[in-house]
Tab-separated table of C-alpha atoms in Angstrom:
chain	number	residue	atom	x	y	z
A	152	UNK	CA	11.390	23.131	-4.560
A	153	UNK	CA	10.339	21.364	-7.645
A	154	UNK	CA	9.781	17.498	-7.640
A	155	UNK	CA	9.364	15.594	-10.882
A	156	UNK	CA	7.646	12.103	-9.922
A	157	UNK	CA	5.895	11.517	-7.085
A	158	UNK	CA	4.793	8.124	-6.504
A	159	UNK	CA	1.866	7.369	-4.303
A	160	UNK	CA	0.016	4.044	-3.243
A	161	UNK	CA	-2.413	5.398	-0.418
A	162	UNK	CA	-2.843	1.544	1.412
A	163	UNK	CA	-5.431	0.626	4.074
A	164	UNK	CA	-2.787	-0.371	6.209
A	165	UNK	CA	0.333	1.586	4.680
A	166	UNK	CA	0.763	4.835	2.095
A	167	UNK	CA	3.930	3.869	0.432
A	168	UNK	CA	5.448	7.121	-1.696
A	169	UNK	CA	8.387	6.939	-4.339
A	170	UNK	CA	9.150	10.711	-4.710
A	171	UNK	CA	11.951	11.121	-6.993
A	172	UNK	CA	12.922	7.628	-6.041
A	173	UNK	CA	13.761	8.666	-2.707
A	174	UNK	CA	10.940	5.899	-0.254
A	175	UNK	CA	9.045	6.186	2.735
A	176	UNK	CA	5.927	4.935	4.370
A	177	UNK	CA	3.115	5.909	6.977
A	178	UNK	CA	0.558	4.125	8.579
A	179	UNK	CA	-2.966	4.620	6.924
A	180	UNK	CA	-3.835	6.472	9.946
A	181	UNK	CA	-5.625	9.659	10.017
A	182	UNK	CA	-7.759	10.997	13.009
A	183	UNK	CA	-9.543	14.918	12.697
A	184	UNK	CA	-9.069	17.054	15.700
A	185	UNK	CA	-10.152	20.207	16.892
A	186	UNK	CA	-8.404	23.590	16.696
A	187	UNK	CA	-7.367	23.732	20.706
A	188	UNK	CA	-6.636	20.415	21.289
A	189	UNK	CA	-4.026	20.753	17.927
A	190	UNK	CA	-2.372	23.947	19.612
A	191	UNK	CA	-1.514	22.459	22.941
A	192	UNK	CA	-0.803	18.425	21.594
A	193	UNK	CA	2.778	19.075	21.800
A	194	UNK	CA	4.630	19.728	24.850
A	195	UNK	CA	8.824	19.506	23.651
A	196	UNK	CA	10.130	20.646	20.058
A	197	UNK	CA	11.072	17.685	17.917
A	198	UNK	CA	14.367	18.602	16.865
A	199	UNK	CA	15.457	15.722	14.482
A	200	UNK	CA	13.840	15.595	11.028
A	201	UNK	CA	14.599	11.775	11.469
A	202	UNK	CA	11.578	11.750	14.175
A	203	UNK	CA	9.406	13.733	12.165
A	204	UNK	CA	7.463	10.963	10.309
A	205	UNK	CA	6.287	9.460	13.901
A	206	UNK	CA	4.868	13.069	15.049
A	207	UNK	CA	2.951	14.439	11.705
A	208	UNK	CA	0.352	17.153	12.565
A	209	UNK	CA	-1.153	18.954	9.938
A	210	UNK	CA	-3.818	21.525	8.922
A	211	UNK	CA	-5.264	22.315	6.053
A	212	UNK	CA	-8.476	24.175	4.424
A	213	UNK	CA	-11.468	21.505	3.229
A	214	UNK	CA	-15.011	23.612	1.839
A	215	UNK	CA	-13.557	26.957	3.313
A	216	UNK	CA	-13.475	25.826	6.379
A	217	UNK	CA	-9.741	25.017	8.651
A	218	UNK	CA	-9.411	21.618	9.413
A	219	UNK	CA	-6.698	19.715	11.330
A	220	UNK	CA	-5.432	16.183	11.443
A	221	UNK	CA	-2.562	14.083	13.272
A	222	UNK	CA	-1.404	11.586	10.373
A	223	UNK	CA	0.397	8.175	10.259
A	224	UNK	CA	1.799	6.844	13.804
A	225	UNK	CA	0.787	9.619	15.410
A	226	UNK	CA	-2.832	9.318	15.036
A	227	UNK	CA	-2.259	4.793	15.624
A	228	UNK	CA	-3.989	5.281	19.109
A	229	UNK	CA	-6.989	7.732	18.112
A	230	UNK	CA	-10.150	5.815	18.351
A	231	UNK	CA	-11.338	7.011	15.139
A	232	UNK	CA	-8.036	6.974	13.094
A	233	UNK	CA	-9.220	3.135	12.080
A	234	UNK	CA	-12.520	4.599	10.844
A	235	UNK	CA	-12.205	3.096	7.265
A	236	UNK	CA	-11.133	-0.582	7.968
A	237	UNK	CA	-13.465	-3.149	8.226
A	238	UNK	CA	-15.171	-1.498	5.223
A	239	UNK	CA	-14.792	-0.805	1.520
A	240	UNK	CA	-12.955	2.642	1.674
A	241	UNK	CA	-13.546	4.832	-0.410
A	242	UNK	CA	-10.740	6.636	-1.737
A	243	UNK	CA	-11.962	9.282	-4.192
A	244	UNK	CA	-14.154	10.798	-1.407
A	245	UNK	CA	-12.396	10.037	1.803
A	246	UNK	CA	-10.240	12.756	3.246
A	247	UNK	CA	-7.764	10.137	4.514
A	248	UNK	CA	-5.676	9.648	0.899
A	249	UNK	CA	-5.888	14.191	0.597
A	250	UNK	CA	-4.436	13.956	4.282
A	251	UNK	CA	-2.178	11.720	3.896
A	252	UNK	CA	-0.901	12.875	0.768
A	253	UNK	CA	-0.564	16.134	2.519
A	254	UNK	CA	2.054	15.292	5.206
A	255	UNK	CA	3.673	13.169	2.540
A	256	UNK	CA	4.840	15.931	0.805
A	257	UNK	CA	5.370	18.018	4.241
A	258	UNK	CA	7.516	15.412	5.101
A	259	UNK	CA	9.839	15.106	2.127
A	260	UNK	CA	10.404	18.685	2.055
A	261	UNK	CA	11.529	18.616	5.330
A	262	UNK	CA	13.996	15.611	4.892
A	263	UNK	CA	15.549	17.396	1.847
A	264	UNK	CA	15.244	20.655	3.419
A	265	UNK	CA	16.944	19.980	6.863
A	266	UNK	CA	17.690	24.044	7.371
A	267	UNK	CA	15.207	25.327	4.382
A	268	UNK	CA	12.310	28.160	4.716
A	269	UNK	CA	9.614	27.653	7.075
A	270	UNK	CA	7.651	29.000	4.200
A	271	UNK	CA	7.310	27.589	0.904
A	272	UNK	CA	6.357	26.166	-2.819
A	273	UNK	CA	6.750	22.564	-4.137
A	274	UNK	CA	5.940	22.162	-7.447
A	275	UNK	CA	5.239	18.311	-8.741
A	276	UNK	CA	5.434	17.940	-12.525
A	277	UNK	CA	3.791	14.459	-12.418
A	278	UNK	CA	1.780	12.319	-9.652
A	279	UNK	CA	0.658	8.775	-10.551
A	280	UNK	CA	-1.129	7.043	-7.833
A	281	UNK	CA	-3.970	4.034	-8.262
A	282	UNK	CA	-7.180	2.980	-7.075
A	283	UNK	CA	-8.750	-0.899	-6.510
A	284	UNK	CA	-10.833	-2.096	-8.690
A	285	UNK	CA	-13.924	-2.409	-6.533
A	286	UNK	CA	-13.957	1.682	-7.378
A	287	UNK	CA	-12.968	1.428	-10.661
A	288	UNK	CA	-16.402	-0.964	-11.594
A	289	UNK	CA	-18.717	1.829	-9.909
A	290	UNK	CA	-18.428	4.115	-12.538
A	291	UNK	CA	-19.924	2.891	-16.236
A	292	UNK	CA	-15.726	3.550	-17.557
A	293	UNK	CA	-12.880	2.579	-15.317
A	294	UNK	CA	-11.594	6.251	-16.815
A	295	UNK	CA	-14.219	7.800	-14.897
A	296	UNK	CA	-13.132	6.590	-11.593
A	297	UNK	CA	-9.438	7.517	-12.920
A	298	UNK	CA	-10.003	10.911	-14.196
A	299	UNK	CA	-12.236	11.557	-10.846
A	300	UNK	CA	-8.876	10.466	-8.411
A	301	UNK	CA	-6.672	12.615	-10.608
A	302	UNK	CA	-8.466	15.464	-10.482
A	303	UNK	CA	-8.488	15.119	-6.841
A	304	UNK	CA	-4.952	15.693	-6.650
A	305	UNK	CA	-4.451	18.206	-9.710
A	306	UNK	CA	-3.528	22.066	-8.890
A	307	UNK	CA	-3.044	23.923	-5.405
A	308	UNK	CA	-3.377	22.477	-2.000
A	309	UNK	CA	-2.117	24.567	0.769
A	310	UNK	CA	-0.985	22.766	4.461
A	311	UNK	CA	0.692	23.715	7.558
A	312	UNK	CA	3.117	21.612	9.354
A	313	UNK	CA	2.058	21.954	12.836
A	314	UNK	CA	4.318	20.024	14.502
A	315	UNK	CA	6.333	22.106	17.737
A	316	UNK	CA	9.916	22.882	16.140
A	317	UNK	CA	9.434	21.786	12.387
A	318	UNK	CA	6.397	24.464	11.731
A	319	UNK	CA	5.973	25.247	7.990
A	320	UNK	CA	3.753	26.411	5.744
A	321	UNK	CA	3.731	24.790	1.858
A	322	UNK	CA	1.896	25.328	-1.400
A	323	UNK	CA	1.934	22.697	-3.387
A	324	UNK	CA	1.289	22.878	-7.409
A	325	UNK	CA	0.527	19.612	-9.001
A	326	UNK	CA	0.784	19.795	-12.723
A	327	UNK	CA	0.027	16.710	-14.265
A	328	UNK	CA	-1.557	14.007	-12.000
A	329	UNK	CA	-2.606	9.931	-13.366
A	330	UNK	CA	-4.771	7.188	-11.558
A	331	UNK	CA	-3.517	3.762	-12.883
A	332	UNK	CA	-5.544	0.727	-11.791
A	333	UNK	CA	-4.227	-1.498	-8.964
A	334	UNK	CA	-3.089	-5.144	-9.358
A	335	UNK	CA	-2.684	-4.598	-13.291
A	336	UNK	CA	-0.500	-2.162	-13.149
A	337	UNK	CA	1.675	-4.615	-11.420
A	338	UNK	CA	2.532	-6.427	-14.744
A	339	UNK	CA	4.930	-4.390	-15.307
A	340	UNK	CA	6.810	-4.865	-12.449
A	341	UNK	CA	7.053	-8.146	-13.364
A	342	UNK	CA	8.005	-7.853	-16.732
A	343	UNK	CA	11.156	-5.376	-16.564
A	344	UNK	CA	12.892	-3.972	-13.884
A	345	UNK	CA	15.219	-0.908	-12.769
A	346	UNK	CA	19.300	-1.236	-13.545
A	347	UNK	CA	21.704	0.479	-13.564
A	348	UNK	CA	24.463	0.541	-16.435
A	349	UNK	CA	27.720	-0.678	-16.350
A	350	UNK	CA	29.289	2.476	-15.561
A	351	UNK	CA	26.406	3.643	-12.812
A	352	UNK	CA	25.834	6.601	-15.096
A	353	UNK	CA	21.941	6.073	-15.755
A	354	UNK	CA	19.042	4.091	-14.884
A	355	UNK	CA	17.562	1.706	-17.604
A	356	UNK	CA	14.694	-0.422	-18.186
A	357	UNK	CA	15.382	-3.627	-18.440
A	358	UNK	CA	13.208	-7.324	-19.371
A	359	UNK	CA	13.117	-9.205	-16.357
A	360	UNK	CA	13.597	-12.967	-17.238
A	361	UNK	CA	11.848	-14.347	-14.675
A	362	UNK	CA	8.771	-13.613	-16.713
A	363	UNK	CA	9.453	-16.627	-19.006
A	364	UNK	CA	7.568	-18.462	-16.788
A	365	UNK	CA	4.114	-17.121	-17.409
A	366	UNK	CA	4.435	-17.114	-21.337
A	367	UNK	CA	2.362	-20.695	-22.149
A	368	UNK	CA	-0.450	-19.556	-20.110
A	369	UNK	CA	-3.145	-17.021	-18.689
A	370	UNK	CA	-2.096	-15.392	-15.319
A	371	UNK	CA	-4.097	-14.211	-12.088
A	372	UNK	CA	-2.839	-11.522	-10.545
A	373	UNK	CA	-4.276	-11.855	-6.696
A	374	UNK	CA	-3.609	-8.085	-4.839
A	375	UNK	CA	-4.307	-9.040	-0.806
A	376	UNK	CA	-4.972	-5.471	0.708
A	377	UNK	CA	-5.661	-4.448	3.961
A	378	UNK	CA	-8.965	-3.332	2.721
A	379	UNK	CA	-9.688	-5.266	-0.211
A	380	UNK	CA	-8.644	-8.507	-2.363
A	381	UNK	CA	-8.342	-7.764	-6.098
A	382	UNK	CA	-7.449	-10.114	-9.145
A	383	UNK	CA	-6.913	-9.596	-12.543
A	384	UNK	CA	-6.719	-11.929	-14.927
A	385	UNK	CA	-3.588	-11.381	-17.735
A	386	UNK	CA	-3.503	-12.335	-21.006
A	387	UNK	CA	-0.157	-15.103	-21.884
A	388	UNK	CA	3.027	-13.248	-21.499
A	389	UNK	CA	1.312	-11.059	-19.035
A	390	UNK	CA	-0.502	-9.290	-21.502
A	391	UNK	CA	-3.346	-6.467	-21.125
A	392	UNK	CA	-6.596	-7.783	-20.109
A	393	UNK	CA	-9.120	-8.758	-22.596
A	394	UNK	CA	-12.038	-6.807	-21.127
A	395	UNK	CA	-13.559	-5.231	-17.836
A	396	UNK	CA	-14.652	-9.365	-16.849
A	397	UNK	CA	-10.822	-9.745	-16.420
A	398	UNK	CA	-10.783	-7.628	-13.658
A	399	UNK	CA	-12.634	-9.291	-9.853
A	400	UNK	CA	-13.463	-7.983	-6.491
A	401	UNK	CA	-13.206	-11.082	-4.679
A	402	UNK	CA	-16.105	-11.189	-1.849
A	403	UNK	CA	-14.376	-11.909	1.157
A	404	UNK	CA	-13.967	-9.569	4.292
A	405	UNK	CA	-11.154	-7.018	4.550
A	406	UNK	CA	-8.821	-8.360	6.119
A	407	UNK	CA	-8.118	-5.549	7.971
A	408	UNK	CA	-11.710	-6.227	9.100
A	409	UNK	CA	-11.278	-10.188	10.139
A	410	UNK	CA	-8.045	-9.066	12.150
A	411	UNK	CA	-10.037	-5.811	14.339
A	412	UNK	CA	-13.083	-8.935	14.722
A	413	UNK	CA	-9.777	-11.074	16.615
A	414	UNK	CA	-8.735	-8.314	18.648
A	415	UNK	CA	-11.837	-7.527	19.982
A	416	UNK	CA	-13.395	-10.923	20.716
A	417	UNK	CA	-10.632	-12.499	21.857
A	418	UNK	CA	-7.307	-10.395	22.017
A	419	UNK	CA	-8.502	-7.387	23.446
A	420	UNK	CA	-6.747	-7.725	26.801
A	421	UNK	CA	-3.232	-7.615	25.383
A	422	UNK	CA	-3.813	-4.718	23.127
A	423	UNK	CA	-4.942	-1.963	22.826
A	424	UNK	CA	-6.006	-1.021	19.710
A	425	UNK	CA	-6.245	-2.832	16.318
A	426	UNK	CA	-2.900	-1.156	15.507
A	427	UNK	CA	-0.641	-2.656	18.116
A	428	UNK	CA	-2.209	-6.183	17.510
A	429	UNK	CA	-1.399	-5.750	13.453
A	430	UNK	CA	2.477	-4.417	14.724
A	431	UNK	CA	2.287	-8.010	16.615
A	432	UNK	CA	1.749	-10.085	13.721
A	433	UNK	CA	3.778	-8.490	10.987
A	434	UNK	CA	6.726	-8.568	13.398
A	435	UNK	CA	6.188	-12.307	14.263
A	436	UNK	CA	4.878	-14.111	10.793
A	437	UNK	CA	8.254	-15.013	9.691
A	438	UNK	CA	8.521	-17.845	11.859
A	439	UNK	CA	4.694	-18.459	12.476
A	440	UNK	CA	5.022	-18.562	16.425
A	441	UNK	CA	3.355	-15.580	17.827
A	442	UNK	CA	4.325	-14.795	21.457
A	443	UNK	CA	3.332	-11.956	23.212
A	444	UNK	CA	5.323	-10.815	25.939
A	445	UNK	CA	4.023	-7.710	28.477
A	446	UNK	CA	6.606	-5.177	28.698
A	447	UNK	CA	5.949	-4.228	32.136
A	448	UNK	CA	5.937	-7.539	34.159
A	449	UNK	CA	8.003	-9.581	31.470
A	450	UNK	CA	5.412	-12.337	31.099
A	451	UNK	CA	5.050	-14.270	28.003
A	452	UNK	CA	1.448	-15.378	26.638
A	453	UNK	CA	1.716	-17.706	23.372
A	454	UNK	CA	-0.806	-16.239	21.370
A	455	UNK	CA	-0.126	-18.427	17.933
A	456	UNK	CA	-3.207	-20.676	18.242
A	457	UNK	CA	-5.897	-17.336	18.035
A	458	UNK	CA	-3.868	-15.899	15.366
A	459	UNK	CA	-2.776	-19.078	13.146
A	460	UNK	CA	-6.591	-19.774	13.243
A	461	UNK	CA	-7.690	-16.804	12.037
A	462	UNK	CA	-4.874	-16.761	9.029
A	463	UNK	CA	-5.585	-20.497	8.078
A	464	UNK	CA	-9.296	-19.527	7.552
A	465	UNK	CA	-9.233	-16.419	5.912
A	466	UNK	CA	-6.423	-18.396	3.736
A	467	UNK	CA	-9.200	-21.464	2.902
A	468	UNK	CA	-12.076	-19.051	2.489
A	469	UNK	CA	-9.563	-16.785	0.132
A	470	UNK	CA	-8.297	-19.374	-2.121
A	471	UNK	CA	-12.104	-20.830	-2.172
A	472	UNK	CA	-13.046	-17.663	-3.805
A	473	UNK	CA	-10.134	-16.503	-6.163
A	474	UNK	CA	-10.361	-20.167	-8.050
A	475	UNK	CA	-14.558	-19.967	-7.792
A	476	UNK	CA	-14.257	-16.438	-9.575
A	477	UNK	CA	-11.720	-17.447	-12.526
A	478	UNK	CA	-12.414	-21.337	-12.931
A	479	UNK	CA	-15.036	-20.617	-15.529
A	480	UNK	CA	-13.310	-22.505	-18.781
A	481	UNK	CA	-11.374	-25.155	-17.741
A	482	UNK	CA	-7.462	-23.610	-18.702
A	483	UNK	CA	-4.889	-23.537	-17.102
A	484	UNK	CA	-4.001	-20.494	-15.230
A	485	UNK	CA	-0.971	-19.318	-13.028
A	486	UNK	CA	-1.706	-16.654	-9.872
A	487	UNK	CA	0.735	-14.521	-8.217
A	488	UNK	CA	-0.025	-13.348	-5.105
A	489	UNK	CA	0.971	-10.006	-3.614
A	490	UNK	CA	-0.172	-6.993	-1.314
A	491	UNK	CA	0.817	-5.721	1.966
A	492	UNK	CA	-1.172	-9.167	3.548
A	493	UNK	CA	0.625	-11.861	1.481
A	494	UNK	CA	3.506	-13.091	3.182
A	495	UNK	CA	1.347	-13.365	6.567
A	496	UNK	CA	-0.712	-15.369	4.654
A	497	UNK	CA	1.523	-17.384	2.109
A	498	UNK	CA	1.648	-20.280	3.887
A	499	UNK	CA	-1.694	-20.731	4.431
A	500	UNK	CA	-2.614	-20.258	1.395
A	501	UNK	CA	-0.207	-22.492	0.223
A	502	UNK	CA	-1.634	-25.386	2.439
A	503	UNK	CA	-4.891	-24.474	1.184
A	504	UNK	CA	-4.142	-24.438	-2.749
A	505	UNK	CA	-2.505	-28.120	-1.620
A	506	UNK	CA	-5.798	-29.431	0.454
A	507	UNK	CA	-7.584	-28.274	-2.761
A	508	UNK	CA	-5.170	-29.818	-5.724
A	509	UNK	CA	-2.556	-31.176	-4.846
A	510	UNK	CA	1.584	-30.331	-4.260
A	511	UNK	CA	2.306	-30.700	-8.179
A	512	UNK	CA	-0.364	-28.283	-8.916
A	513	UNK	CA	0.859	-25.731	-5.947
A	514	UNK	CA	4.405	-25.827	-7.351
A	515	UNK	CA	3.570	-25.142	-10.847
A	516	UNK	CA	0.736	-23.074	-11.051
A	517	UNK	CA	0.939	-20.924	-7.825
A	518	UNK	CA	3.762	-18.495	-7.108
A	519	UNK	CA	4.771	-15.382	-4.207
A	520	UNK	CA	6.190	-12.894	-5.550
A	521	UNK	CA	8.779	-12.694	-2.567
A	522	UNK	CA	9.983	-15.991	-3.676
A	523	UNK	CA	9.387	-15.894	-7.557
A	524	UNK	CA	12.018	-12.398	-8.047
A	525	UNK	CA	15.740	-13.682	-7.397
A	526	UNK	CA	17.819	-10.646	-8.905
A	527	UNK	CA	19.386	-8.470	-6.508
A	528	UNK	CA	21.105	-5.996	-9.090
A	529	UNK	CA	17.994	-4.149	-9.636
A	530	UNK	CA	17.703	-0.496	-8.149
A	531	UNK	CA	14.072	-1.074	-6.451
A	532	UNK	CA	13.203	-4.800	-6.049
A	533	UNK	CA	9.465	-4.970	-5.667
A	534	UNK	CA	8.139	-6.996	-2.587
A	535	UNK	CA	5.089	-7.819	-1.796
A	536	UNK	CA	3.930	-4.400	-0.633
A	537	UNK	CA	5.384	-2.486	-3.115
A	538	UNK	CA	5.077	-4.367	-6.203
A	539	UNK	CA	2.536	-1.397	-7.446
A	540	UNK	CA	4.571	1.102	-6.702
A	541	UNK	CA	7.774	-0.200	-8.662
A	542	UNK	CA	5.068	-0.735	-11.697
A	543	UNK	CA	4.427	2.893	-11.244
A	544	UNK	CA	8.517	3.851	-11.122
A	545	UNK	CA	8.811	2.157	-14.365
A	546	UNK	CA	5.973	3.587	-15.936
A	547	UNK	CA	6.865	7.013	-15.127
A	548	UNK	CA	10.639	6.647	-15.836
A	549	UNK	CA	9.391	5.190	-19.320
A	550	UNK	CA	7.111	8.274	-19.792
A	551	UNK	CA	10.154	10.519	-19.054
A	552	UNK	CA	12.032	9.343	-21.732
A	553	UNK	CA	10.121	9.544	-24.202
A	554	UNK	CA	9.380	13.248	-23.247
């Protein structure tokens, strides 16, 4: 099986992969278990492909030596599967990207290959994935943070689909791998966009005119992970950064990190893990009124106060620190805000950009990307979550054709 692009954008919260343009997700979760308790963890078959991504078991060899892991929703109720939030993660080092990146590929080869061999090769011509730039400043040369992610991923990986009735064995060549840098990369997104032409026949690149808006001044690109809260500051037009001082960590807890600090001091008796209480939220933001009801007895427990709380002050403390770290010459300066946490937050934030300025200010200077892109003829509008990723289609797609 050969696949040309394969798009990844390993999240603290999510992994979102574009492979071939075909999408999928899975829960950053990743939990290492031992041989035995991997052979008996499965009582029935799965026998749907469709219920594959909710029971991923893998093994693979790390320094010689077997190792086996239960990946994405499978692994949500592991105690240790949540070992790298509340914490800078590391993704060069960390075996939860590798693993996940594993049974990403396990996974698509089994969706494509409904009745294929329980045995073989996938060859990727090209893998782009990213890193933050919290990792990228470690290293004396963003490159050498880049080039050490890339490598990662470059030439043979073997893994073993362990899972009872969809057991298969894969060797994966990666030819040509490239780290971008997160939040930047985004620009693109934002300048063009994916269409098709007239008579469906190919996919072009397009400009994207709703980037008018940030020609007459500098913009702030604000990246809200699960893990970490990046900005990058872009030159008018959305133009490349002028230098490495363009590109911020902001200093605030992961948020990942503020939301397992909630469950456990004062949430922790209707769930039970951080996972389920992050299901609870995304599920209820939209209308801001969080009610938990108990499945079992039917009783309903209005949770909003805990939760709004907590959003409203990570919100004030957030938009405290993004202006602090780029209000250094007085000009005027648009942000967009993205990331898998920005439409929980949005309208805090937006309260707290208006306690700080004022509503003129908000409107004009301050824009959501799930509100600022209108244009529904595209092939892969970017939200929130995935604004990186569709940077990363367009790139590649570009690449392509000039090859």
């Amino acid at each position: 099986m050969n696949i040309e692009r394969f798009l990844a954008d390993f999240g603290n919260s999510t992994s979102n992969f574009l492979v071939d343009s075909y999408y999928f997700e899975i829960p950053t979760c990743v939990a290492e278990i031992t041989k035995e308790e991997a052979e008996g963890y499965f009582t029935n078959a799965v026998e749907e492909v469709d219920d594959l991504l909710d029971r991923l078991l893998i093994s693979t060899v790390v320094n010689n030596e077997e190792k086996y892991f239960m990946v994405g929703k499978l692994a949500e109720e592991n105690p240790y599967a949540n070992s790298h939030v509340g914490k800078m993660h590391d993704k060069i080092k960390s075996p939860i990207p590798y693993a996940v990146f594993l049974a990403a590929v396990t996974y698509y080869y089994k969706v494509k290959n409904v009745n294929g061999e329980n045995k073989a090769e996938i060859e990727i011509d090209n893998e782009y994935m990213m890193l933050p730039i919290w990792l990228l400043k470690k290293e004396s040369k963003f490159s050498v943070a880049q080039n050490k992610m890339a490598q990662r991923f470059a030439g043979e990986h073997t893994v073993t689909l362990l899972t009872k009735g969809m057991e298969t064995e894969l060797l994966i060549k990666v030819n040509n791998t490239k780290c971008l840098i997160e939040s930047e990369v985004a620009r693109w997104a934002l300048k063009y966009k994916l269409v098709n032409d007239d008579q469906n026949q190919t996919t072009r690149i397009a400009k994207r005119s709703e980037s008018k808006i940030f020609e007459d001044a500098e913009t702030v690109f604000v990246d809200i992970g699960g893990g970490s809260t990046d900005a990058v500051l872009l030159a008018k037009g959305l133009g490349t950064p002028v230098s490495k001082e363009s590109f911020k960590v902001i200093n605030i807890e992961p948020f990942l990190g503020r939301l397992d600090k909630l469950f456990k001091e004062k949430l922790i008796e209707y769930f039970s893990d951080l996972r389920s209480l992050e299901n609870f939220i995304v599920g209820n933001y939209s209308n801001q009124k969080y009610i938990y009801k108990n499945d079992n007895t039917g009783e309903k427990t209005d949770l909003s106060q805990p939760v709004i709380d907590m959003l409203k002050q990570y919100a004030d403390l957030l938009i405290f620190k993004v202006t602090e770290a780029f209000n250094t010459d007085g000009k005027r300066k648009k942000f967009v805000y993205f990331g898998g946490e920005a439409p929980i937050l949005s309208p805090y934030i937006k309260e707290a950009v208006k306690n700080a300025t004022n509503e003129d200010i908000l409107e004009r200077n301050h824009f959501f990307l799930n509100e600022l892109l209108d244009d529904e003829t595209e092939i892969f509008k970017p939200a929130a979550r995935t604004v990186n990723l569709a940077a990363l289609e367009i790139l590649s797609l570009n690449e392509k054709n000039k090859k």
